[in-house]
Amino acid sequence: MEKELAKNLLYKPTPAHLAQDRKTVDAFCDAYRAYMDASKTERDAVRVSVEMAEKAGFKPYVPGAPLTPGQRVYRINREKSLMLAVIGSEPLSQGFRIMASHIDSPRLDLKPMPLYESSGIGYFKTHYYGGIKKYQWTAMPLALHGVVYRKDGTRIDVCIGEDENDPVLYISDLMPHIAKDQVSKTASNVIPGETLNLINGSLPFDDEEGVKLNVLSILHEKYGMEERDFMTAELSAVPAQKSREVGLDRSMVAAYGMDDKVCAYPSLRALEELDVPKHTCVVFLADKEEIGSEGVTGLRSEAYAAFLRDLCADGNACDREAFRNSLCISADVGGAYDPNFAEAYESGNSCYIGKGVAVSKYTGSRGKGGCSDASAEMMSRITRILDADGVAWQTGEYGKVDQGGAGTVAVDIAKFGIDVIDVGVPLLSMHAPSELAAKSDIYAMYQCSTAFFKD
Ligand code: MN
Ligand code: MN
């Protein structure tokens, strides 16, 4: 065989930007960044996504009426997760095309009784949510998002720290000058969970009463809150900074909560832009993935299948048949190869930023534990859909076999007898307060969603 022909046998991933128009990608990522800045918690993401969907003609789904091709419906699940569909021209028994991603991200939740003071400093105690490196969350501006229900059941929406003129919260770290003992600890013990205490004030109420009462009186003046109301609240501290373009070439984006809104947003945009698809196309924006997808708003809840079953009932289709004929992309981020930490990766089987969406046959940890392991047939089918539309894709595992790993919602979709595969945007610094992705990969995720919905 001739050498030139033989060289064609080797697989080489194509950089995603080669098949993209830079101006289009930049405009898409500007809109993506605005979405990220307004969607720091799952409640925020649901609110912003519903606003987007309504502008695009989606209406709340009222079951019990016949469905028409092109109809656009959504269902909110307890303000924390969202399901949307565009009805296809084919009967629902032909199956759904589902993009499932999650809109919750690691953060610091306030404990039920968070207020205290020590040595003249006021604090909120926190309990972290999701897998964080605790030492990354100190010495930076943090905003407070959430809801509070007062004794009488009335609701207060809280958002402090996002406006440039707002105050922020802050977690102190020990200065290096006297950190001899601290820096000799292992990284997971450098900042113990019980020291992730948010500084919330330093002025006493008066000569007799301290900072705690002063902070409470400020909250009462602004929100009508009492201390007991913290027990009937969901308040989360998240990084207060906005997303930024990264690199002198502006080729990347850094933002909080990319995992997994960097997949949620492109799939939502692709769904909105559909007219009348062949198959009924669905987007799931799930909650609770970062803590195992349990709970009524997590993908293990029957609520998601119930949405599909309700659509089947209105389309006079057998849900079991529809599920058998459905395909799902579990759209969640990939752990991109980081040359700075090369020892944690196996370079030949990693995904790389800028090389397109990562299509993963399996995720999981150790012996593929906790993953759904898609079939060769599913790998072939999805990659042919991407190739047909010229979407840049690659494959890649999460680091070396014995280094750990990650799970996704794929297992929860597979449980319904729906074929599912993991496809997502490669990220650097995953779960850090600011995560990094290539713009070309964010746009490739949108191209991937569009191609999949056309199938
Ligand atoms: Mn994720
Ligand atoms: Mn995650």
GROMACS .gro file of C-alpha atoms and ligand atoms in nm:
model
  457
    1MET     CA    1   0.000   0.000   0.000
    2GLU     CA    2   0.123   0.349  -0.079
    3LYS     CA    3   0.230   0.552   0.221
    4GLU     CA    4   0.000   0.846   0.142
    5LEU     CA    5  -0.303   0.615   0.121
    6ALA     CA    6  -0.198   0.427   0.432
    7LYS     CA    7  -0.176   0.753   0.628
    8ASN     CA    8  -0.545   0.812   0.557
    9LEU     CA    9  -0.624   0.506   0.767
   10LEU     CA   10  -0.519   0.691   1.082
   11TYR     CA   11  -0.786   0.874   1.276
   12LYS     CA   12  -0.731   1.245   1.332
   13PRO     CA   13  -0.992   1.462   1.506
   14THR     CA   14  -1.063   1.790   1.327
   15PRO     CA   15  -1.052   2.117   1.519
   16ALA     CA   16  -1.410   2.235   1.564
   17HIS     CA   17  -1.347   2.591   1.449
   18LEU     CA   18  -1.251   2.485   1.094
   19ALA     CA   19  -1.613   2.418   0.995
   20GLN     CA   20  -1.753   2.723   1.175
   21ASP     CA   21  -1.803   3.090   1.097
   22ARG     CA   22  -1.619   3.288   1.368
   23LYS     CA   23  -1.873   3.574   1.377
   24THR     CA   24  -2.163   3.332   1.420
   25VAL     CA   25  -1.978   3.149   1.696
   26ASP     CA   26  -1.895   3.474   1.879
   27ALA     CA   27  -2.258   3.592   1.861
   28PHE     CA   28  -2.380   3.254   1.989
   29CYS     CA   29  -2.134   3.264   2.277
   30ASP     CA   30  -2.231   3.623   2.368
   31ALA     CA   31  -2.591   3.502   2.408
   32TYR     CA   32  -2.466   3.196   2.597
   33ARG     CA   33  -2.271   3.418   2.838
   34ALA     CA   34  -2.579   3.631   2.907
   35TYR     CA   35  -2.773   3.310   2.984
   36MET     CA   36  -2.497   3.193   3.220
   37ASP     CA   37  -2.483   3.524   3.407
   38ALA     CA   38  -2.858   3.508   3.470
   39SER     CA   39  -2.880   3.131   3.544
   40LYS     CA   40  -2.653   3.059   3.839
   41THR     CA   41  -2.895   2.827   4.022
   42GLU     CA   42  -3.145   2.577   3.883
   43ARG     CA   43  -3.433   2.806   3.982
   44ASP     CA   44  -3.269   3.094   3.792
   45ALA     CA   45  -3.204   2.867   3.492
   46VAL     CA   46  -3.566   2.752   3.482
   47ARG     CA   47  -3.694   3.110   3.497
   48VAL     CA   48  -3.459   3.231   3.222
   49SER     CA   49  -3.521   2.922   3.004
   50VAL     CA   50  -3.898   2.963   3.030
   51GLU     CA   51  -3.866   3.330   2.928
   52MET     CA   52  -3.664   3.219   2.624
   53ALA     CA   53  -3.911   2.941   2.540
   54GLU     CA   54  -4.216   3.165   2.570
   55LYS     CA   55  -4.058   3.419   2.335
   56ALA     CA   56  -4.013   3.129   2.092
   57GLY     CA   57  -4.382   3.036   2.112
   58PHE     CA   58  -4.375   2.756   2.372
   59LYS     CA   59  -4.687   2.727   2.591
   60PRO     CA   60  -4.745   2.547   2.922
   61TYR     CA   61  -4.845   2.191   2.846
   62VAL     CA   62  -5.207   2.114   2.930
   63PRO     CA   63  -5.260   1.738   2.881
   64GLY     CA   64  -5.589   1.608   2.750
   65ALA     CA   65  -5.606   1.770   2.406
   66PRO     CA   66  -5.492   1.631   2.068
   67LEU     CA   67  -5.138   1.733   1.965
   68THR     CA   68  -5.056   1.899   1.635
   69PRO     CA   69  -4.723   1.879   1.448
   70GLY     CA   70  -4.509   2.183   1.527
   71GLN     CA   71  -4.686   2.243   1.859
   72ARG     CA   72  -4.447   2.376   2.126
   73VAL     CA   73  -4.507   2.289   2.490
   74TYR     CA   74  -4.323   2.300   2.822
   75ARG     CA   75  -4.375   2.176   3.177
   76ILE     CA   76  -4.203   2.319   3.483
   77ASN     CA   77  -4.124   2.071   3.759
   78ARG     CA   78  -4.137   2.256   4.095
   79GLU     CA   79  -3.944   2.558   3.965
   80LYS     CA   80  -3.623   2.354   3.947
   81SER     CA   81  -3.641   2.148   3.633
   82LEU     CA   82  -3.796   2.194   3.293
   83MET     CA   83  -3.921   1.971   3.013
   84LEU     CA   84  -3.994   2.104   2.666
   85ALA     CA   85  -4.116   1.945   2.345
   86VAL     CA   86  -4.179   2.030   1.981
   87ILE     CA   87  -4.428   1.786   1.832
   88GLY     CA   88  -4.309   1.606   1.520
   89SER     CA   89  -4.484   1.511   1.198
   90GLU     CA   90  -4.440   1.136   1.262
   91PRO     CA   91  -4.671   0.956   1.506
   92LEU     CA   92  -4.537   0.956   1.864
   93SER     CA   93  -4.509   0.576   1.848
   94GLN     CA   94  -4.205   0.640   1.623
   95GLY     CA   95  -4.027   0.768   1.931
   96PHE     CA   96  -3.875   1.084   2.074
   97ARG     CA   97  -3.541   1.257   2.015
   98ILE     CA   98  -3.438   1.369   2.364
   99MET     CA   99  -3.153   1.595   2.479
  100ALA     CA  100  -3.111   1.558   2.857
  101SER     CA  101  -2.882   1.789   3.052
  102HIS     CA  102  -2.875   1.934   3.403
  103ILE     CA  103  -2.895   2.289   3.532
  104ASP     CA  104  -2.777   2.246   3.892
  105SER     CA  105  -2.411   2.313   3.970
  106PRO     CA  106  -2.182   2.273   4.273
  107ARG     CA  107  -2.222   2.554   4.528
  108LEU     CA  108  -2.254   2.633   4.899
  109ASP     CA  109  -2.603   2.602   5.049
  110LEU     CA  110  -2.688   2.782   5.373
  111LYS     CA  111  -2.758   2.548   5.665
  112PRO     CA  112  -3.111   2.561   5.818
  113MET     CA  113  -2.978   2.764   6.116
  114PRO     CA  114  -2.693   2.954   5.948
  115LEU     CA  115  -2.658   3.277   6.147
  116TYR     CA  116  -2.386   3.315   6.409
  117GLU     CA  117  -2.105   3.544   6.509
  118SER     CA  118  -1.756   3.494   6.640
  119SER     CA  119  -1.499   3.751   6.757
  120GLY     CA  120  -1.699   4.039   6.614
  121ILE     CA  121  -1.754   3.885   6.269
  122GLY     CA  122  -2.097   3.774   6.145
  123TYR     CA  123  -2.129   3.447   5.952
  124PHE     CA  124  -2.362   3.213   5.764
  125LYS     CA  125  -2.283   2.844   5.805
  126THR     CA  126  -2.293   2.645   5.480
  127HIS     CA  127  -2.318   2.285   5.365
  128TYR     CA  128  -2.163   2.235   5.024
  129TYR     CA  129  -2.367   2.087   4.736
  130GLY     CA  130  -2.195   1.865   4.480
  131GLY     CA  131  -1.831   1.770   4.438
  132ILE     CA  132  -1.613   2.070   4.511
  133LYS     CA  133  -1.248   2.127   4.596
  134LYS     CA  134  -1.327   2.324   4.909
  135TYR     CA  135  -1.010   2.533   4.900
  136GLN     CA  136  -1.124   2.689   4.569
  137TRP     CA  137  -1.417   2.869   4.731
  138THR     CA  138  -1.232   3.101   4.969
  139ALA     CA  139  -1.120   3.462   4.926
  140MET     CA  140  -1.356   3.545   4.640
  141PRO     CA  141  -1.683   3.741   4.605
  142LEU     CA  142  -1.990   3.522   4.652
  143ALA     CA  143  -2.352   3.607   4.579
  144LEU     CA  144  -2.659   3.474   4.760
  145HIS     CA  145  -2.950   3.335   4.554
  146GLY     CA  146  -3.273   3.165   4.652
  147VAL     CA  147  -3.613   3.177   4.815
  148VAL     CA  148  -3.735   3.224   5.170
  149TYR     CA  149  -4.081   3.139   5.302
  150ARG     CA  150  -4.189   3.350   5.600
  151LYS     CA  151  -4.391   3.212   5.891
  152ASP     CA  152  -4.719   3.307   5.718
  153GLY     CA  153  -4.616   3.125   5.398
  154THR     CA  154  -4.542   3.437   5.196
  155ARG     CA  155  -4.241   3.407   4.968
  156ILE     CA  156  -3.935   3.624   4.927
  157ASP     CA  157  -3.700   3.591   4.630
  158VAL     CA  158  -3.343   3.670   4.729
  159CYS     CA  159  -3.058   3.776   4.501
  160ILE     CA  160  -2.772   3.966   4.664
  161GLY     CA  161  -2.435   4.025   4.503
  162GLU     CA  162  -2.507   4.015   4.130
  163ASP     CA  163  -2.552   4.390   4.080
  164GLU     CA  164  -2.220   4.575   4.075
  165ASN     CA  165  -2.345   4.797   4.357
  166ASP     CA  166  -2.455   4.505   4.574
  167PRO     CA  167  -2.245   4.386   4.865
  168VAL     CA  168  -2.113   4.029   4.844
  169LEU     CA  169  -2.031   3.752   5.090
  170TYR     CA  170  -1.679   3.620   5.148
  171ILE     CA  171  -1.499   3.320   5.300
  172SER     CA  172  -1.162   3.397   5.454
  173ASP     CA  173  -0.851   3.183   5.414
  174LEU     CA  174  -0.544   3.176   5.636
  175MET     CA  175  -0.263   3.409   5.528
  176PRO     CA  176   0.048   3.226   5.400
  177HIS     CA  177   0.269   3.394   5.659
  178ILE     CA  178   0.131   3.173   5.937
  179ALA     CA  179   0.003   2.876   5.736
  180LYS     CA  180   0.286   2.631   5.813
  181ASP     CA  181   0.050   2.373   5.959
  182GLN     CA  182  -0.231   2.436   5.706
  183VAL     CA  183  -0.019   2.394   5.392
  184SER     CA  184   0.122   2.064   5.514
  185LYS     CA  185  -0.228   1.912   5.513
  186THR     CA  186  -0.371   1.723   5.216
  187ALA     CA  187  -0.580   1.940   4.983
  188SER     CA  188  -0.914   1.794   5.101
  189ASN     CA  189  -0.827   1.895   5.459
  190VAL     CA  190  -0.683   2.241   5.393
  191ILE     CA  191  -1.030   2.393   5.415
  192PRO     CA  192  -1.258   2.167   5.624
  193GLY     CA  193  -1.629   2.179   5.536
  194GLU     CA  194  -1.713   2.344   5.867
  195THR     CA  195  -1.488   2.640   5.784
  196LEU     CA  196  -1.679   2.729   5.467
  197ASN     CA  197  -1.847   3.005   5.668
  198LEU     CA  198  -1.966   3.310   5.478
  199ILE     CA  199  -1.874   3.645   5.632
  200ASN     CA  200  -2.189   3.857   5.634
  201GLY     CA  201  -2.108   4.157   5.854
  202SER     CA  202  -1.886   4.317   6.116
  203LEU     CA  203  -2.092   4.592   6.281
  204PRO     CA  204  -2.269   4.523   6.613
  205PHE     CA  205  -2.636   4.610   6.661
  206ASP     CA  206  -2.553   4.836   6.962
  207ASP     CA  207  -2.341   4.837   7.280
  208GLU     CA  208  -2.515   4.521   7.408
  209GLU     CA  209  -2.616   4.320   7.101
  210GLY     CA  210  -2.371   4.198   6.840
  211VAL     CA  211  -2.329   4.142   6.465
  212LYS     CA  212  -2.574   3.852   6.438
  213LEU     CA  213  -2.866   4.068   6.550
  214ASN     CA  214  -2.752   4.352   6.326
  215VAL     CA  215  -2.744   4.126   6.018
  216LEU     CA  216  -3.085   3.985   6.110
  217SER     CA  217  -3.230   4.336   6.148
  218ILE     CA  218  -3.094   4.429   5.802
  219LEU     CA  219  -3.260   4.117   5.655
  220HIS     CA  220  -3.582   4.206   5.837
  221GLU     CA  221  -3.581   4.560   5.699
  222LYS     CA  222  -3.514   4.440   5.344
  223TYR     CA  223  -3.716   4.116   5.337
  224GLY     CA  224  -3.931   4.106   5.652
  225MET     CA  225  -3.737   3.797   5.764
  226GLU     CA  226  -3.696   3.644   6.110
  227GLU     CA  227  -3.433   3.387   6.211
  228ARG     CA  228  -3.680   3.097   6.194
  229ASP     CA  229  -3.744   3.174   5.825
  230PHE     CA  230  -3.398   3.038   5.734
  231MET     CA  231  -3.538   2.693   5.814
  232THR     CA  232  -3.801   2.736   5.543
  233ALA     CA  233  -3.559   2.870   5.285
  234GLU     CA  234  -3.327   2.758   5.007
  235LEU     CA  235  -3.036   2.998   4.992
  236SER     CA  236  -2.718   2.923   4.798
  237ALA     CA  237  -2.386   3.104   4.772
  238VAL     CA  238  -2.246   3.108   4.419
  239PRO     CA  239  -1.954   3.295   4.261
  240ALA     CA  240  -2.057   3.658   4.212
  241GLN     CA  241  -1.843   3.722   3.907
  242LYS     CA  242  -1.978   3.724   3.554
  243SER     CA  243  -1.860   3.507   3.265
  244ARG     CA  244  -1.558   3.629   3.068
  245GLU     CA  245  -1.395   3.567   2.734
  246VAL     CA  246  -1.058   3.399   2.786
  247GLY     CA  247  -0.739   3.411   2.581
  248LEU     CA  248  -0.587   3.696   2.381
  249ASP     CA  249  -0.763   3.538   2.083
  250ARG     CA  250  -1.094   3.538   2.279
  251SER     CA  251  -1.137   3.173   2.181
  252MET     CA  252  -1.267   3.048   2.517
  253VAL     CA  253  -1.525   3.130   2.783
  254ALA     CA  254  -1.487   3.104   3.160
  255ALA     CA  255  -1.802   3.098   3.372
  256TYR     CA  256  -1.951   2.949   3.685
  257GLY     CA  257  -2.190   2.657   3.628
  258MET     CA  258  -2.082   2.552   3.278
  259ASP     CA  259  -2.137   2.194   3.402
  260ASP     CA  260  -2.390   2.153   3.267
  261LYS     CA  261  -2.550   2.466   3.129
  262VAL     CA  262  -2.290   2.463   2.852
  263CYS     CA  263  -2.495   2.170   2.716
  264ALA     CA  264  -2.837   2.288   2.839
  265TYR     CA  265  -2.825   2.621   2.655
  266PRO     CA  266  -2.723   2.488   2.311
  267SER     CA  267  -2.989   2.213   2.325
  268LEU     CA  268  -3.253   2.467   2.423
  269ARG     CA  269  -3.151   2.700   2.138
  270ALA     CA  270  -3.164   2.413   1.888
  271LEU     CA  271  -3.510   2.309   2.009
  272GLU     CA  272  -3.644   2.664   1.984
  273GLU     CA  273  -3.528   2.692   1.625
  274LEU     CA  274  -3.720   2.383   1.509
  275ASP     CA  275  -4.022   2.425   1.284
  276VAL     CA  276  -4.190   2.084   1.238
  277PRO     CA  277  -3.938   1.809   1.310
  278LYS     CA  278  -3.989   1.451   1.195
  279HIS     CA  279  -3.974   1.300   1.543
  280THR     CA  280  -4.108   1.476   1.851
  281CYS     CA  281  -3.807   1.654   1.998
  282VAL     CA  282  -3.764   1.695   2.372
  283VAL     CA  283  -3.527   1.885   2.601
  284PHE     CA  284  -3.492   1.789   2.968
  285LEU     CA  285  -3.322   2.040   3.196
  286ALA     CA  286  -3.282   1.839   3.513
  287ASP     CA  287  -3.194   1.927   3.872
  288LYS     CA  288  -2.996   1.733   4.138
  289GLU     CA  289  -2.749   1.567   3.898
  290GLU     CA  290  -2.459   1.689   4.110
  291ILE     CA  291  -2.589   1.495   4.411
  292GLY     CA  292  -2.698   1.179   4.232
  293SER     CA  293  -3.016   1.280   4.041
  294GLU     CA  294  -3.232   1.173   4.337
  295GLY     CA  295  -3.531   1.374   4.457
  296VAL     CA  296  -3.848   1.477   4.280
  297THR     CA  297  -3.668   1.721   4.050
  298GLY     CA  298  -3.378   1.485   3.968
  299LEU     CA  299  -3.380   1.265   3.660
  300ARG     CA  300  -3.455   0.958   3.873
  301SER     CA  301  -3.797   1.106   3.939
  302GLU     CA  302  -4.092   0.961   3.747
  303ALA     CA  303  -4.176   1.323   3.654
  304TYR     CA  304  -3.968   1.305   3.334
  305ALA     CA  305  -4.115   0.983   3.198
  306ALA     CA  306  -4.459   1.114   3.300
  307PHE     CA  307  -4.411   1.409   3.064
  308LEU     CA  308  -4.333   1.171   2.777
  309ARG     CA  309  -4.621   0.940   2.874
  310ASP     CA  310  -4.866   1.231   2.886
  311LEU     CA  311  -4.757   1.331   2.535
  312CYS     CA  312  -4.802   0.970   2.417
  313ALA     CA  313  -5.152   0.960   2.565
  314ASP     CA  314  -5.247   1.280   2.382
  315GLY     CA  315  -5.090   1.144   2.063
  316ASN     CA  316  -5.278   0.813   2.094
  317ALA     CA  317  -4.945   0.631   2.103
  318CYS     CA  318  -4.832   0.340   2.318
  319ASP     CA  319  -4.564   0.483   2.550
  320ARG     CA  320  -4.374   0.152   2.563
  321GLU     CA  321  -4.347   0.147   2.185
  322ALA     CA  322  -4.249   0.515   2.179
  323PHE     CA  323  -3.973   0.457   2.437
  324ARG     CA  324  -3.838   0.158   2.239
  325ASN     CA  325  -3.809   0.379   1.931
  326SER     CA  326  -3.660   0.679   2.109
  327LEU     CA  327  -3.303   0.806   2.114
  328CYS     CA  328  -3.152   1.024   2.383
  329ILE     CA  329  -2.835   1.224   2.410
  330SER     CA  330  -2.728   1.259   2.771
  331ALA     CA  331  -2.577   1.601   2.715
  332ASP     CA  332  -2.320   1.649   2.988
  333VAL     CA  333  -1.971   1.791   2.992
  334GLY     CA  334  -1.654   1.593   2.922
  335GLY     CA  335  -1.337   1.610   3.131
  336ALA     CA  336  -1.093   1.771   2.888
  337TYR     CA  337  -0.724   1.680   2.879
  338ASP     CA  338  -0.522   1.929   3.081
  339PRO     CA  339  -0.151   1.940   2.983
  340ASN     CA  340  -0.081   2.099   3.324
  341PHE     CA  341  -0.199   1.778   3.493
  342ALA     CA  342  -0.105   1.528   3.224
  343GLU     CA  343  -0.038   1.256   3.482
  344ALA     CA  344  -0.414   1.221   3.553
  345TYR     CA  345  -0.502   1.149   3.187
  346GLU     CA  346  -0.443   0.887   2.922
  347SER     CA  347  -0.370   1.112   2.629
  348GLY     CA  348  -0.486   0.873   2.356
  349ASN     CA  349  -0.834   0.838   2.505
  350SER     CA  350  -0.903   1.187   2.637
  351CYS     CA  351  -1.114   1.464   2.486
  352TYR     CA  352  -0.947   1.797   2.408
  353ILE     CA  353  -1.082   2.150   2.412
  354GLY     CA  354  -1.139   2.289   2.063
  355LYS     CA  355  -1.185   1.948   1.900
  356GLY     CA  356  -1.565   1.936   1.908
  357VAL     CA  357  -1.819   1.757   2.125
  358ALA     CA  358  -1.701   1.455   2.320
  359VAL     CA  359  -1.903   1.141   2.236
  360SER     CA  360  -1.852   0.886   2.513
  361LYS     CA  361  -1.962   0.526   2.484
  362TYR     CA  362  -1.934   0.501   2.862
  363THR     CA  363  -1.852   0.714   3.164
  364GLY     CA  364  -1.856   0.574   3.519
  365SER     CA  365  -1.564   0.497   3.747
  366ARG     CA  366  -1.338   0.198   3.818
  367GLY     CA  367  -1.479  -0.090   3.606
  368LYS     CA  368  -1.725   0.145   3.428
  369GLY     CA  369  -1.931   0.144   3.750
  370GLY     CA  370  -2.244   0.359   3.741
  371CYS     CA  371  -2.264   0.417   3.366
  372SER     CA  372  -2.500   0.296   3.096
  373ASP     CA  373  -2.231   0.193   2.841
  374ALA     CA  374  -2.394   0.268   2.505
  375SER     CA  375  -2.388   0.001   2.235
  376ALA     CA  376  -2.162   0.005   1.929
  377GLU     CA  377  -2.487   0.044   1.729
  378MET     CA  378  -2.572   0.363   1.922
  379MET     CA  379  -2.215   0.499   1.880
  380SER     CA  380  -2.236   0.432   1.509
  381ARG     CA  381  -2.580   0.587   1.474
  382ILE     CA  382  -2.500   0.909   1.662
  383THR     CA  383  -2.159   0.964   1.501
  384ARG     CA  384  -2.311   0.917   1.155
  385ILE     CA  385  -2.573   1.182   1.240
  386LEU     CA  386  -2.289   1.418   1.342
  387ASP     CA  387  -2.076   1.336   1.037
  388ALA     CA  388  -2.369   1.394   0.802
  389ASP     CA  389  -2.397   1.751   0.932
  390GLY     CA  390  -2.024   1.814   0.954
  391VAL     CA  391  -2.031   1.848   1.334
  392ALA     CA  392  -1.685   1.821   1.491
  393TRP     CA  393  -1.671   1.537   1.742
  394GLN     CA  394  -1.417   1.333   1.928
  395THR     CA  395  -1.427   1.069   2.196
  396GLY     CA  396  -1.270   1.067   2.539
  397GLU     CA  397  -1.275   0.919   2.886
  398TYR     CA  398  -1.249   1.104   3.216
  399GLY     CA  399  -0.878   1.059   3.287
  400LYS     CA  400  -0.688   0.742   3.365
  401VAL     CA  401  -0.878   0.424   3.450
  402ASP     CA  402  -0.778   0.423   3.819
  403GLN     CA  403  -0.802   0.801   3.871
  404GLY     CA  404  -1.176   0.817   3.942
  405GLY     CA  405  -1.444   0.907   3.692
  406ALA     CA  406  -1.792   1.050   3.665
  407GLY     CA  407  -2.153   0.951   3.621
  408THR     CA  408  -2.424   1.121   3.417
  409VAL     CA  409  -2.802   1.102   3.380
  410ALA     CA  410  -2.760   0.846   3.099
  411VAL     CA  411  -2.835   0.559   3.341
  412ASP     CA  412  -3.164   0.720   3.443
  413ILE     CA  413  -3.277   0.751   3.081
  414ALA     CA  414  -3.169   0.395   2.998
  415LYS     CA  415  -3.392   0.274   3.282
  416PHE     CA  416  -3.696   0.359   3.067
  417GLY     CA  417  -3.574   0.137   2.784
  418ILE     CA  418  -3.454   0.437   2.585
  419ASP     CA  419  -3.123   0.416   2.395
  420VAL     CA  420  -2.890   0.681   2.529
  421ILE     CA  421  -2.535   0.805   2.474
  422ASP     CA  422  -2.321   1.071   2.641
  423VAL     CA  423  -2.225   1.372   2.431
  424GLY     CA  424  -2.094   1.695   2.578
  425VAL     CA  425  -1.865   1.995   2.573
  426PRO     CA  426  -1.508   1.928   2.699
  427LEU     CA  427  -1.432   2.139   3.008
  428LEU     CA  428  -1.119   2.240   3.192
  429SER     CA  429  -1.136   2.310   3.568
  430MET     CA  430  -1.468   2.126   3.598
  431HIS     CA  431  -1.657   2.203   3.924
  432ALA     CA  432  -1.427   2.499   3.998
  433PRO     CA  433  -1.596   2.835   4.073
  434SER     CA  434  -1.504   2.933   3.716
  435GLU     CA  435  -1.490   2.662   3.450
  436LEU     CA  436  -1.334   2.688   3.104
  437ALA     CA  437  -1.456   2.580   2.758
  438ALA     CA  438  -1.366   2.655   2.397
  439LYS     CA  439  -1.621   2.865   2.209
  440SER     CA  440  -1.592   2.632   1.910
  441ASP     CA  441  -1.699   2.337   2.128
  442ILE     CA  442  -1.995   2.531   2.274
  443TYR     CA  443  -2.111   2.603   1.922
  444ALA     CA  444  -2.043   2.242   1.818
  445MET     CA  445  -2.284   2.135   2.094
  446TYR     CA  446  -2.551   2.352   1.931
  447GLN     CA  447  -2.467   2.201   1.589
  448CYS     CA  448  -2.487   1.855   1.746
  449SER     CA  449  -2.831   1.927   1.896
  450THR     CA  450  -2.958   2.062   1.563
  451ALA     CA  451  -2.830   1.756   1.374
  452PHE     CA  452  -2.980   1.517   1.629
  453PHE     CA  453  -3.322   1.685   1.622
  454LYS     CA  454  -3.330   1.652   1.240
  455ASP     CA  455  -3.290   1.273   1.260
  456MN      MN  456  -2.256   1.735   3.465
  457MN      MN  457  -2.078   1.780   3.755
   0.00000   0.00000   0.00000
